[in-house]
mmCIF file of C-alpha atoms in Angstrom:
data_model
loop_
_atom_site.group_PDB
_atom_site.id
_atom_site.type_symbol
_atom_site.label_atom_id
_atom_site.label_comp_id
_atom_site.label_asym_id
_atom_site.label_seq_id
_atom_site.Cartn_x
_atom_site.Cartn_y
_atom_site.Cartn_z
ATOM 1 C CA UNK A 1 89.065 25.976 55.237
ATOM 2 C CA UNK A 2 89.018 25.125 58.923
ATOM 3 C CA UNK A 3 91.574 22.322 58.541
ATOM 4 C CA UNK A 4 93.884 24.976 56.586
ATOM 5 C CA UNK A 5 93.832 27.272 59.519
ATOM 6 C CA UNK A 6 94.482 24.700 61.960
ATOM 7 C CA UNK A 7 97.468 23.628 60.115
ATOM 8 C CA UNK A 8 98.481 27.459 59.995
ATOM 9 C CA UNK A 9 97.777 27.575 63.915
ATOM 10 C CA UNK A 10 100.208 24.686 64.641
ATOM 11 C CA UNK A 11 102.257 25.942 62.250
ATOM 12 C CA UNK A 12 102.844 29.262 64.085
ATOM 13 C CA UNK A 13 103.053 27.863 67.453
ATOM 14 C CA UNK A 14 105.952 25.527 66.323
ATOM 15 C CA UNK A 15 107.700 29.035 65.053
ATOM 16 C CA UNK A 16 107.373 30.257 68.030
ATOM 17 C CA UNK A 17 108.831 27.893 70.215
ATOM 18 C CA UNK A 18 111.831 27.409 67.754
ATOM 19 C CA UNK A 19 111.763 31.629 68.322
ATOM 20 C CA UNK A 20 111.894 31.090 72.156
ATOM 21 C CA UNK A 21 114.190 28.349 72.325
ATOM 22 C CA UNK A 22 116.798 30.382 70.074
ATOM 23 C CA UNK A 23 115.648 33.707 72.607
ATOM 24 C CA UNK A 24 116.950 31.874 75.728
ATOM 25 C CA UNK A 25 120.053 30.732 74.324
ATOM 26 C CA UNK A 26 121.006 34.223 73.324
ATOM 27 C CA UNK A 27 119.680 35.484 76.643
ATOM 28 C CA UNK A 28 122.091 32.423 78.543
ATOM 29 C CA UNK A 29 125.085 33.575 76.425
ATOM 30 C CA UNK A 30 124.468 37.403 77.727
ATOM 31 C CA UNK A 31 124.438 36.345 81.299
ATOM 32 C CA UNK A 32 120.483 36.270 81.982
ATOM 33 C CA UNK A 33 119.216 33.047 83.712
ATOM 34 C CA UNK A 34 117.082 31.737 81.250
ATOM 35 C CA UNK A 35 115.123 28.421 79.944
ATOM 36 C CA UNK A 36 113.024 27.449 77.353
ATOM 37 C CA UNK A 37 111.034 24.068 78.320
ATOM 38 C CA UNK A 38 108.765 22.200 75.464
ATOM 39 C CA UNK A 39 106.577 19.151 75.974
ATOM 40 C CA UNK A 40 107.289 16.187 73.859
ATOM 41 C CA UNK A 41 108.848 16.109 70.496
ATOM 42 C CA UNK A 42 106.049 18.322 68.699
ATOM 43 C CA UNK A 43 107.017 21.800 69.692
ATOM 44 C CA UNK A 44 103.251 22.564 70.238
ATOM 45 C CA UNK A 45 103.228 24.528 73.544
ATOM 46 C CA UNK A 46 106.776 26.045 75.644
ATOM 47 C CA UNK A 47 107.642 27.892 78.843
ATOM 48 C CA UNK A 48 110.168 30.575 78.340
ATOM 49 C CA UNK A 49 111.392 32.273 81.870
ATOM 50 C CA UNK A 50 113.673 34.735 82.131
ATOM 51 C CA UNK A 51 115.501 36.608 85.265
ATOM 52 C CA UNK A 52 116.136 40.071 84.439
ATOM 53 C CA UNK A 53 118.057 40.595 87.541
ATOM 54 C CA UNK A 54 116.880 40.946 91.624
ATOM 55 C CA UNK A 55 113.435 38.992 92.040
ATOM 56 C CA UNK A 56 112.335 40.688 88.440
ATOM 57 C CA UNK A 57 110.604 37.592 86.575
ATOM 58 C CA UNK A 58 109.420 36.997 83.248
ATOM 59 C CA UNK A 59 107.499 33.885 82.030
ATOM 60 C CA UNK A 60 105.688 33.587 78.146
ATOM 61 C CA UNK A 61 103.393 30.568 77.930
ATOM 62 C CA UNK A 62 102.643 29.638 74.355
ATOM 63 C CA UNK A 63 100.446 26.337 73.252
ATOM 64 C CA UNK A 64 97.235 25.590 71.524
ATOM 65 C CA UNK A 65 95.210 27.242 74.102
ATOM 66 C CA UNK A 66 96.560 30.572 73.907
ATOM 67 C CA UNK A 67 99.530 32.827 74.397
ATOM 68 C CA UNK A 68 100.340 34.803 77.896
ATOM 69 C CA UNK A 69 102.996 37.098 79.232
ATOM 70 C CA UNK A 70 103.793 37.006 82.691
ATOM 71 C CA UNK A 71 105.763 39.914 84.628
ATOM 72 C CA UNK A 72 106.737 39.587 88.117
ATOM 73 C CA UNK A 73 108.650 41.455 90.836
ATOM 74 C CA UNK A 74 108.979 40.163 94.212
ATOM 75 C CA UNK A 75 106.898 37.547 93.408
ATOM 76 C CA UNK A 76 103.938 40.108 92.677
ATOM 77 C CA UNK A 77 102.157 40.196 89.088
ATOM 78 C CA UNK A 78 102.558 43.424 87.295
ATOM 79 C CA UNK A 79 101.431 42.581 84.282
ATOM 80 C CA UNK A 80 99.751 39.895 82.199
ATOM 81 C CA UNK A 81 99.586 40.041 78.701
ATOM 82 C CA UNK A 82 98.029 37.858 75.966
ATOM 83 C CA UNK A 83 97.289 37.085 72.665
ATOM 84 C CA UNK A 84 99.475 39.277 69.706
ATOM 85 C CA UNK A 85 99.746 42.032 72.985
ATOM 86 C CA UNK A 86 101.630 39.308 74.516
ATOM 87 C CA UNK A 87 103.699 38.533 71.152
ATOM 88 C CA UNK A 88 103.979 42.395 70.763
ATOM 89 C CA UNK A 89 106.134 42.505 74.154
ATOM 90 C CA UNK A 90 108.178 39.694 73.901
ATOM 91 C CA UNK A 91 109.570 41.507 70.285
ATOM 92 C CA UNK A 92 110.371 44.287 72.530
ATOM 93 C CA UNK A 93 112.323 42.112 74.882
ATOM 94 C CA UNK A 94 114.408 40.448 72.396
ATOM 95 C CA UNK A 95 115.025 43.853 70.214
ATOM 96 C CA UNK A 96 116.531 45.164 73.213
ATOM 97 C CA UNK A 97 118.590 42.052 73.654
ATOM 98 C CA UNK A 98 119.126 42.037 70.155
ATOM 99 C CA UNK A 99 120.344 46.146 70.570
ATOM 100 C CA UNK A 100 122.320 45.447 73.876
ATOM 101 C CA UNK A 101 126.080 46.358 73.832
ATOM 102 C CA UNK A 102 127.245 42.729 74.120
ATOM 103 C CA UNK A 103 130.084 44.095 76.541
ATOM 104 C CA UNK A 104 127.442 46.130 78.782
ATOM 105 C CA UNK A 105 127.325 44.454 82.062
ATOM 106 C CA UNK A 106 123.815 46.255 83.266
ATOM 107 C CA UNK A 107 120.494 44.731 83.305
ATOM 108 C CA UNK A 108 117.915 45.382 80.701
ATOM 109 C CA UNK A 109 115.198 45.913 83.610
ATOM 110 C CA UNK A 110 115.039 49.757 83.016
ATOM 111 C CA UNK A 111 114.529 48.804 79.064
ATOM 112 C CA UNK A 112 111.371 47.723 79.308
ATOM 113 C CA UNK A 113 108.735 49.775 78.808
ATOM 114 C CA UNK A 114 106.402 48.750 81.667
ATOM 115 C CA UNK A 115 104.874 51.122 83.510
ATOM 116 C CA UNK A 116 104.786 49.478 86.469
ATOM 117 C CA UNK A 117 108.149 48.417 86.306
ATOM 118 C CA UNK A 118 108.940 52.094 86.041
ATOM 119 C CA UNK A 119 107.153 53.129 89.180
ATOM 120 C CA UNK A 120 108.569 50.289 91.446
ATOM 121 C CA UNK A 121 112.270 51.662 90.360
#
């Protein structure tokens, strides 16, 4: 049983990497600086980082030791997210990528539904 969920683990990190890698292409080709980095060949942990716009940061971590989501604004945390929570608000991210008017030249940074993010604008 234990080697079965293992498998299943690696499995879904390898998903999600492939999912992050395809998120910062999209993200490149709309304008955002963006980057998906992977160690080695296996796909078993990434760093996704994405620039929303003025000193407005976000950075997912994914590998076998768990799953964070990093928000930042002039280089202060204002939130830190992890696990499906984590998961949960990168889906958010990309369905409002995913939603975008591909000709709409503003930022996505009012989007997100961060309540900090919404007090510091």
């Amino acid at each position: 049983m234990f080697t079965r969920l293992a498998q299943q683990h690696r499995d879904f990190v390898r998903d999600l990497v492939m999912n992050l890698q395809a998120l910062a292409i999209v993200l490149e080709n709309r304008g955002y600086l963006a980057s998906c980095y992977t160690c080695g060949g296996e796909m078993n942990s990434a760093s996704f980082m994405v620039s929303l716009g003025k000193d407005h940061l976000i950075r997912f971590l994914v590998s076998d030791y768990g799953i964070t989501w990093t928000e930042m604004r002039d280089d202060r945390e204002l939130m830190k997210l992890e696990g499906a929570e984590a998961i949960s608000q990168l889906q958010e991210l990309a369905n409002l990528i995913k939603y975008q008017d591909h000709n709409e030249s503003s930022s996505i940074i009012n989007s997100l539904p961060t309540k900090e993010l919404q007090n510091m604008a």
